[in-house]
mmCIF file of N, CA, C and O in Angstrom:
data_model
loop_
_atom_site.group_PDB
_atom_site.id
_atom_site.type_symbol
_atom_site.label_atom_id
_atom_site.label_comp_id
_atom_site.label_asym_id
_atom_site.label_seq_id
_atom_site.Cartn_x
_atom_site.Cartn_y
_atom_site.Cartn_z
ATOM 1 N N UNK A 22 0.778 -1.274 -0.072
ATOM 2 C CA UNK A 22 0.205 -0.141 0.311
ATOM 3 C C UNK A 22 0.666 1.497 0.064
ATOM 4 O O UNK A 22 1.942 1.488 1.033
ATOM 5 N N UNK A 23 0.628 2.126 -0.589
ATOM 6 C CA UNK A 23 1.251 3.316 -1.061
ATOM 7 C C UNK A 23 1.170 4.718 0.020
ATOM 8 O O UNK A 23 -0.065 4.233 0.572
ATOM 9 N N UNK A 24 1.818 5.163 0.397
ATOM 10 C CA UNK A 24 1.768 6.301 1.653
ATOM 11 C C UNK A 24 0.963 5.697 2.711
ATOM 12 O O UNK A 24 0.468 6.383 3.413
ATOM 13 N N UNK A 25 1.829 4.906 3.205
ATOM 14 C CA UNK A 25 0.906 4.324 4.622
ATOM 15 C C UNK A 25 1.023 5.321 5.478
ATOM 16 O O UNK A 25 0.737 5.334 6.828
ATOM 17 N N UNK A 26 2.446 5.797 5.805
ATOM 18 C CA UNK A 26 2.964 7.031 7.081
ATOM 19 C C UNK A 26 3.142 8.381 6.442
ATOM 20 O O UNK A 26 3.684 8.372 5.069
ATOM 21 N N UNK A 27 2.844 9.174 7.174
ATOM 22 C CA UNK A 27 3.113 10.761 6.877
ATOM 23 C C UNK A 27 4.316 11.328 8.109
ATOM 24 O O UNK A 27 3.418 11.262 9.372
ATOM 25 N N UNK A 28 5.203 11.817 7.570
ATOM 26 C CA UNK A 28 5.944 12.500 8.482
ATOM 27 C C UNK A 28 5.898 13.970 8.329
ATOM 28 O O UNK A 28 5.835 14.390 7.039
ATOM 29 N N UNK A 29 5.813 15.021 9.233
ATOM 30 C CA UNK A 29 5.706 16.259 9.378
ATOM 31 C C UNK A 29 6.836 16.696 9.852
ATOM 32 O O UNK A 29 6.994 16.311 11.418
ATOM 33 N N UNK A 30 7.868 17.246 9.223
ATOM 34 C CA UNK A 30 9.006 18.050 9.866
ATOM 35 C C UNK A 30 8.800 19.841 10.357
ATOM 36 O O UNK A 30 8.522 20.317 9.234
ATOM 37 N N UNK A 31 8.778 19.938 11.852
ATOM 38 C CA UNK A 31 8.596 21.191 12.068
ATOM 39 C C UNK A 31 9.332 21.857 12.696
ATOM 40 O O UNK A 31 10.296 21.224 13.190
ATOM 41 N N UNK A 32 9.868 23.187 12.621
ATOM 42 C CA UNK A 32 10.299 24.266 13.512
ATOM 43 C C UNK A 32 9.868 25.223 14.230
ATOM 44 O O UNK A 32 9.348 25.763 13.541
ATOM 45 N N UNK A 33 10.097 25.160 15.517
ATOM 46 C CA UNK A 33 9.412 26.446 16.457
ATOM 47 C C UNK A 33 7.585 26.358 15.957
ATOM 48 O O UNK A 33 7.387 27.301 15.968
ATOM 49 N N UNK A 34 6.911 25.741 16.064
ATOM 50 C CA UNK A 34 5.672 25.465 15.211
ATOM 51 C C UNK A 34 5.316 25.549 14.199
ATOM 52 O O UNK A 34 4.512 25.368 13.438
ATOM 53 N N UNK A 35 6.482 25.618 12.776
ATOM 54 C CA UNK A 35 5.943 25.895 11.710
ATOM 55 C C UNK A 35 6.612 24.631 10.880
ATOM 56 O O UNK A 35 7.792 24.201 11.026
ATOM 57 N N UNK A 36 5.735 24.095 9.920
ATOM 58 C CA UNK A 36 6.026 23.214 9.111
ATOM 59 C C UNK A 36 6.681 23.741 7.727
ATOM 60 O O UNK A 36 6.823 24.739 6.964
ATOM 61 N N UNK A 37 7.856 22.832 7.932
ATOM 62 C CA UNK A 37 8.914 22.871 7.045
ATOM 63 C C UNK A 37 8.710 21.558 6.031
ATOM 64 O O UNK A 37 8.658 22.289 4.546
ATOM 65 N N UNK A 38 8.150 20.846 6.078
ATOM 66 C CA UNK A 38 8.427 19.691 4.963
ATOM 67 C C UNK A 38 7.698 18.269 5.544
ATOM 68 O O UNK A 38 7.023 17.896 6.859
ATOM 69 N N UNK A 39 6.519 18.017 4.582
ATOM 70 C CA UNK A 39 5.724 17.030 4.817
ATOM 71 C C UNK A 39 6.244 15.430 3.897
ATOM 72 O O UNK A 39 6.453 15.658 2.432
ATOM 73 N N UNK A 40 6.761 14.333 3.743
ATOM 74 C CA UNK A 40 7.150 13.072 3.529
ATOM 75 C C UNK A 40 5.913 12.076 3.638
ATOM 76 O O UNK A 40 5.768 11.585 4.597
ATOM 77 N N UNK A 41 5.440 11.487 2.470
ATOM 78 C CA UNK A 41 4.869 10.317 2.417
ATOM 79 C C UNK A 41 5.817 9.348 1.993
ATOM 80 O O UNK A 41 6.428 9.245 1.167
ATOM 81 N N UNK A 42 5.283 8.244 2.689
ATOM 82 C CA UNK A 42 6.283 6.581 2.362
ATOM 83 C C UNK A 42 5.133 5.468 3.018
ATOM 84 O O UNK A 42 4.329 5.677 3.817
ATOM 85 N N UNK A 43 5.570 4.322 1.932
ATOM 86 C CA UNK A 43 4.986 3.034 2.849
ATOM 87 C C UNK A 43 5.652 2.563 3.876
ATOM 88 O O UNK A 43 4.542 1.820 4.589
ATOM 89 N N UNK A 44 6.745 2.386 4.376
ATOM 90 C CA UNK A 44 6.912 1.918 5.686
ATOM 91 C C UNK A 44 7.560 3.168 6.457
ATOM 92 O O UNK A 44 8.304 3.812 5.943
ATOM 93 N N UNK A 45 7.941 2.745 8.044
ATOM 94 C CA UNK A 45 8.491 3.639 8.584
ATOM 95 C C UNK A 45 9.580 3.612 8.628
ATOM 96 O O UNK A 45 10.478 4.794 8.779
ATOM 97 N N UNK A 46 10.493 2.920 8.311
ATOM 98 C CA UNK A 46 11.859 2.935 8.107
ATOM 99 C C UNK A 46 12.518 3.824 7.313
ATOM 100 O O UNK A 46 13.262 4.501 7.705
ATOM 101 N N UNK A 47 11.576 4.101 6.054
ATOM 102 C CA UNK A 47 12.146 4.863 4.782
ATOM 103 C C UNK A 47 12.067 6.049 5.258
ATOM 104 O O UNK A 47 12.829 7.036 4.998
ATOM 105 N N UNK A 48 10.770 6.364 6.140
ATOM 106 C CA UNK A 48 10.296 7.613 6.500
ATOM 107 C C UNK A 48 11.771 8.170 7.665
ATOM 108 O O UNK A 48 11.567 9.194 7.548
ATOM 109 N N UNK A 49 11.778 7.541 8.466
ATOM 110 C CA UNK A 49 13.089 7.798 9.228
ATOM 111 C C UNK A 49 13.929 7.998 9.131
ATOM 112 O O UNK A 49 14.816 9.041 8.971
ATOM 113 N N UNK A 50 14.646 7.353 7.968
ATOM 114 C CA UNK A 50 15.851 7.609 7.213
ATOM 115 C C UNK A 50 15.643 8.919 6.477
ATOM 116 O O UNK A 50 16.868 9.717 6.501
ATOM 117 N N UNK A 51 14.568 9.064 5.655
ATOM 118 C CA UNK A 51 14.598 10.390 5.069
ATOM 119 C C UNK A 51 14.565 11.601 5.731
ATOM 120 O O UNK A 51 15.189 12.571 5.364
ATOM 121 N N UNK A 52 13.762 11.748 6.799
ATOM 122 C CA UNK A 52 13.749 12.737 7.601
ATOM 123 C C UNK A 52 14.983 12.732 8.401
ATOM 124 O O UNK A 52 15.277 14.303 8.790
ATOM 125 N N UNK A 53 15.797 11.945 8.810
ATOM 126 C CA UNK A 53 17.039 11.872 9.838
ATOM 127 C C UNK A 53 18.215 13.021 8.562
ATOM 128 O O UNK A 53 18.696 13.649 9.040
ATOM 129 N N UNK A 54 18.059 12.380 7.507
ATOM 130 C CA UNK A 54 18.966 13.121 6.347
ATOM 131 C C UNK A 54 18.380 14.321 6.164
ATOM 132 O O UNK A 54 19.549 15.281 6.100
ATOM 133 N N UNK A 55 17.467 14.868 6.137
ATOM 134 C CA UNK A 55 16.758 16.013 5.519
ATOM 135 C C UNK A 55 16.916 16.799 7.066
ATOM 136 O O UNK A 55 17.357 18.253 6.959
ATOM 137 N N UNK A 56 16.993 16.688 8.202
ATOM 138 C CA UNK A 56 16.959 17.429 9.636
ATOM 139 C C UNK A 56 18.351 17.638 9.658
ATOM 140 O O UNK A 56 18.839 18.724 9.777
ATOM 141 N N UNK A 57 19.513 16.709 9.221
ATOM 142 C CA UNK A 57 20.890 16.858 9.603
ATOM 143 C C UNK A 57 21.554 18.185 8.460
ATOM 144 O O UNK A 57 22.155 18.599 8.859
ATOM 145 N N UNK A 58 21.130 17.887 6.981
ATOM 146 C CA UNK A 58 21.480 18.773 6.079
ATOM 147 C C UNK A 58 20.588 20.047 6.471
ATOM 148 O O UNK A 58 21.535 20.787 6.465
ATOM 149 N N UNK A 59 19.556 19.865 6.899
ATOM 150 C CA UNK A 59 18.641 21.543 7.604
ATOM 151 C C UNK A 59 19.547 22.091 8.535
ATOM 152 O O UNK A 59 20.237 23.207 8.364
ATOM 153 N N UNK A 60 20.221 21.312 9.665
ATOM 154 C CA UNK A 60 20.438 22.035 10.776
ATOM 155 C C UNK A 60 22.137 22.299 10.492
ATOM 156 O O UNK A 60 22.776 23.159 10.790
ATOM 157 N N UNK A 61 23.013 21.425 9.535
ATOM 158 C CA UNK A 61 24.273 22.006 8.738
ATOM 159 C C UNK A 61 24.224 23.241 7.866
ATOM 160 O O UNK A 61 25.278 24.077 7.824
ATOM 161 N N UNK A 62 23.056 23.129 7.077
ATOM 162 C CA UNK A 62 23.246 24.225 6.135
ATOM 163 C C UNK A 62 22.355 25.870 5.982
ATOM 164 O O UNK A 62 22.634 26.467 5.667
ATOM 165 N N UNK A 63 21.555 25.284 7.016
ATOM 166 C CA UNK A 63 20.532 26.215 7.475
ATOM 167 C C UNK A 63 20.483 27.174 8.735
ATOM 168 O O UNK A 63 21.022 28.278 9.005
ATOM 169 N N UNK A 64 19.869 26.395 9.793
ATOM 170 C CA UNK A 64 20.072 27.012 10.772
ATOM 171 C C UNK A 64 20.131 25.803 12.123
ATOM 172 O O UNK A 64 19.567 24.525 11.618
ATOM 173 N N UNK A 65 20.433 25.439 12.846
ATOM 174 C CA UNK A 65 20.985 24.427 13.867
ATOM 175 C C UNK A 65 20.243 24.775 15.217
ATOM 176 O O UNK A 65 20.199 25.503 15.918
ATOM 177 N N UNK A 66 18.518 24.132 14.745
ATOM 178 C CA UNK A 66 17.424 24.576 15.506
ATOM 179 C C UNK A 66 17.298 23.322 15.904
ATOM 180 O O UNK A 66 17.215 22.095 15.424
ATOM 181 N N UNK A 67 16.067 23.318 17.153
ATOM 182 C CA UNK A 67 15.415 21.945 17.430
ATOM 183 C C UNK A 67 14.436 21.847 16.444
ATOM 184 O O UNK A 67 13.288 22.675 16.169
ATOM 185 N N UNK A 68 14.268 20.636 16.263
ATOM 186 C CA UNK A 68 13.178 20.436 15.044
ATOM 187 C C UNK A 68 12.498 19.172 15.840
ATOM 188 O O UNK A 68 12.579 18.415 16.780
ATOM 189 N N UNK A 69 10.979 18.889 15.257
ATOM 190 C CA UNK A 69 10.052 17.924 15.631
ATOM 191 C C UNK A 69 9.350 17.329 14.552
ATOM 192 O O UNK A 69 9.134 18.220 13.474
ATOM 193 N N UNK A 70 9.621 15.862 14.654
ATOM 194 C CA UNK A 70 9.029 15.090 13.867
ATOM 195 C C UNK A 70 7.519 14.539 14.307
ATOM 196 O O UNK A 70 7.806 13.795 15.235
ATOM 197 N N UNK A 71 6.396 14.424 13.550
ATOM 198 C CA UNK A 71 5.324 14.078 14.115
ATOM 199 C C UNK A 71 5.244 12.943 12.748
ATOM 200 O O UNK A 71 4.881 12.806 11.524
ATOM 201 N N UNK A 72 4.675 11.686 13.307
ATOM 202 C CA UNK A 72 4.410 10.373 12.398
ATOM 203 C C UNK A 72 3.248 10.113 12.362
ATOM 204 O O UNK A 72 2.456 9.699 13.359
ATOM 205 N N UNK A 73 2.524 10.030 11.091
ATOM 206 C CA UNK A 73 0.966 9.403 11.616
ATOM 207 C C UNK A 73 0.909 8.261 10.495
ATOM 208 O O UNK A 73 1.832 8.143 9.395
ATOM 209 N N UNK A 74 -0.305 7.330 10.692
ATOM 210 C CA UNK A 74 -0.196 6.587 10.134
ATOM 211 C C UNK A 74 -1.618 6.150 9.608
ATOM 212 O O UNK A 74 -2.261 6.915 10.406
ATOM 213 N N UNK A 75 -2.094 5.692 8.475
ATOM 214 C CA UNK A 75 -3.458 5.989 7.906
ATOM 215 C C UNK A 75 -4.143 4.755 8.771
ATOM 216 O O UNK A 75 -3.837 3.819 9.027
ATOM 217 N N UNK A 76 -5.340 5.280 9.290
ATOM 218 C CA UNK A 76 -6.666 4.431 9.421
ATOM 219 C C UNK A 76 -7.270 3.378 8.679
ATOM 220 O O UNK A 76 -7.028 3.068 7.380
ATOM 221 N N UNK A 77 -7.108 2.280 9.564
ATOM 222 C CA UNK A 77 -7.737 0.933 8.677
ATOM 223 C C UNK A 77 -9.095 1.399 8.649
ATOM 224 O O UNK A 77 -9.671 0.789 9.759
ATOM 225 N N UNK A 78 -9.916 1.002 7.268
ATOM 226 C CA UNK A 78 -11.372 0.754 7.429
ATOM 227 C C UNK A 78 -11.915 0.097 6.437
ATOM 228 O O UNK A 78 -11.387 -0.715 5.699
ATOM 229 N N UNK A 79 -13.093 -0.326 6.943
ATOM 230 C CA UNK A 79 -13.619 -1.592 6.013
ATOM 231 C C UNK A 79 -14.180 -1.082 4.698
ATOM 232 O O UNK A 79 -14.388 -1.787 3.883
ATOM 233 N N UNK A 80 -14.531 0.253 4.566
ATOM 234 C CA UNK A 80 -15.076 0.488 3.033
ATOM 235 C C UNK A 80 -13.858 0.980 2.049
ATOM 236 O O UNK A 80 -12.978 1.373 2.765
ATOM 237 N N UNK A 81 -14.421 0.120 1.016
ATOM 238 C CA UNK A 81 -13.378 0.261 0.137
ATOM 239 C C UNK A 81 -12.960 1.676 -0.706
ATOM 240 O O UNK A 81 -11.574 1.960 -0.791
ATOM 241 N N UNK A 82 -13.815 2.548 -0.812
ATOM 242 C CA UNK A 82 -13.456 3.680 -1.672
ATOM 243 C C UNK A 82 -13.447 5.026 -0.300
ATOM 244 O O UNK A 82 -13.977 6.089 -0.878
ATOM 245 N N UNK A 83 -13.666 4.579 0.545
ATOM 246 C CA UNK A 83 -13.477 5.977 1.942
ATOM 247 C C UNK A 83 -12.127 6.295 1.870
ATOM 248 O O UNK A 83 -11.050 5.547 2.027
ATOM 249 N N UNK A 84 -12.201 8.141 2.178
ATOM 250 C CA UNK A 84 -10.322 7.965 2.145
ATOM 251 C C UNK A 84 -10.417 8.056 3.692
ATOM 252 O O UNK A 84 -11.154 7.931 4.564
ATOM 253 N N UNK A 85 -9.038 7.421 3.989
ATOM 254 C CA UNK A 85 -8.667 6.854 5.445
ATOM 255 C C UNK A 85 -7.514 8.324 5.670
ATOM 256 O O UNK A 85 -6.683 8.325 5.104
ATOM 257 N N UNK A 86 -7.971 8.479 7.473
ATOM 258 C CA UNK A 86 -7.178 9.883 7.481
ATOM 259 C C UNK A 86 -6.147 9.485 8.226
ATOM 260 O O UNK A 86 -6.386 8.052 8.264
ATOM 261 N N UNK A 87 -4.820 9.825 8.422
ATOM 262 C CA UNK A 87 -3.811 9.570 9.034
ATOM 263 C C UNK A 87 -3.645 9.598 10.543
ATOM 264 O O UNK A 87 -4.387 11.040 11.046
ATOM 265 N N UNK A 88 -3.873 8.834 11.369
ATOM 266 C CA UNK A 88 -3.644 8.828 12.837
ATOM 267 C C UNK A 88 -2.440 9.422 13.503
ATOM 268 O O UNK A 88 -1.414 9.044 13.031
ATOM 269 N N UNK A 89 -2.715 9.807 14.444
ATOM 270 C CA UNK A 89 -1.154 10.513 15.022
ATOM 271 C C UNK A 89 -0.447 9.214 15.992
ATOM 272 O O UNK A 89 -1.088 8.844 16.507
ATOM 273 N N UNK A 90 0.684 8.763 15.717
ATOM 274 C CA UNK A 90 1.313 7.695 16.281
ATOM 275 C C UNK A 90 2.380 8.158 17.261
ATOM 276 O O UNK A 90 2.293 7.758 18.760
ATOM 277 N N UNK A 91 3.159 8.827 17.087
ATOM 278 C CA UNK A 91 4.396 9.626 17.565
ATOM 279 C C UNK A 91 4.973 11.141 17.928
ATOM 280 O O UNK A 91 5.065 11.260 16.332
ATOM 281 N N UNK A 92 5.509 11.307 18.504
ATOM 282 C CA UNK A 92 6.408 12.386 17.815
ATOM 283 C C UNK A 92 7.980 12.104 18.259
ATOM 284 O O UNK A 92 8.423 11.709 18.954
ATOM 285 N N UNK A 93 8.775 12.398 17.228
ATOM 286 C CA UNK A 93 10.048 12.636 17.965
ATOM 287 C C UNK A 93 11.016 14.016 17.538
ATOM 288 O O UNK A 93 10.398 15.082 17.062
ATOM 289 N N UNK A 94 12.083 14.285 18.540
ATOM 290 C CA UNK A 94 12.473 15.758 18.982
ATOM 291 C C UNK A 94 14.019 15.688 18.708
ATOM 292 O O UNK A 94 14.737 14.759 19.116
ATOM 293 N N UNK A 95 14.112 16.267 17.757
ATOM 294 C CA UNK A 95 15.802 16.388 17.389
ATOM 295 C C UNK A 95 16.263 17.306 17.944
ATOM 296 O O UNK A 95 16.127 18.761 17.261
ATOM 297 N N UNK A 96 16.835 17.315 18.609
ATOM 298 C CA UNK A 96 17.828 18.602 19.527
ATOM 299 C C UNK A 96 19.169 19.204 18.804
ATOM 300 O O UNK A 96 19.680 18.410 17.921
ATOM 301 N N UNK A 97 19.192 20.387 18.765
ATOM 302 C CA UNK A 97 19.895 21.315 18.057
ATOM 303 C C UNK A 97 21.282 20.606 18.449
ATOM 304 O O UNK A 97 21.828 20.457 19.325
ATOM 305 N N UNK A 98 22.742 20.605 17.474
ATOM 306 C CA UNK A 98 23.932 20.095 17.765
ATOM 307 C C UNK A 98 24.748 21.164 18.068
ATOM 308 O O UNK A 98 24.309 22.293 18.517
ATOM 309 N N UNK A 99 25.885 20.467 18.501
ATOM 310 C CA UNK A 99 26.852 21.674 18.624
ATOM 311 C C UNK A 99 27.273 22.520 17.626
ATOM 312 O O UNK A 99 27.498 22.233 16.590
ATOM 313 N N UNK A 100 27.486 23.762 17.631
ATOM 314 C CA UNK A 100 28.045 24.480 16.732
ATOM 315 C C UNK A 100 29.619 24.128 16.294
ATOM 316 O O UNK A 100 30.493 23.639 17.157
ATOM 317 N N UNK A 101 29.202 24.546 14.824
ATOM 318 C CA UNK A 101 30.903 24.020 14.290
ATOM 319 C C UNK A 101 32.022 24.706 14.529
ATOM 320 O O UNK A 101 31.459 25.905 14.475
#
């Protein structure tokens, strides 16, 4: 199933990026790469990642909303 997970990357309450993927592992890998690149090249800020997973419905043609599963916090690293 395509786009089973949705990842929202935000800084100080502002949404930077939304990433959709089929499994959680690939989404975590993508967000970690995005966060490290952003913190090195743009600003070294604390970032938050909200992870959502699609609900399972019995009806076939109903839009399935994403349900919040967990949040991750990526602390700001040491300045170089």
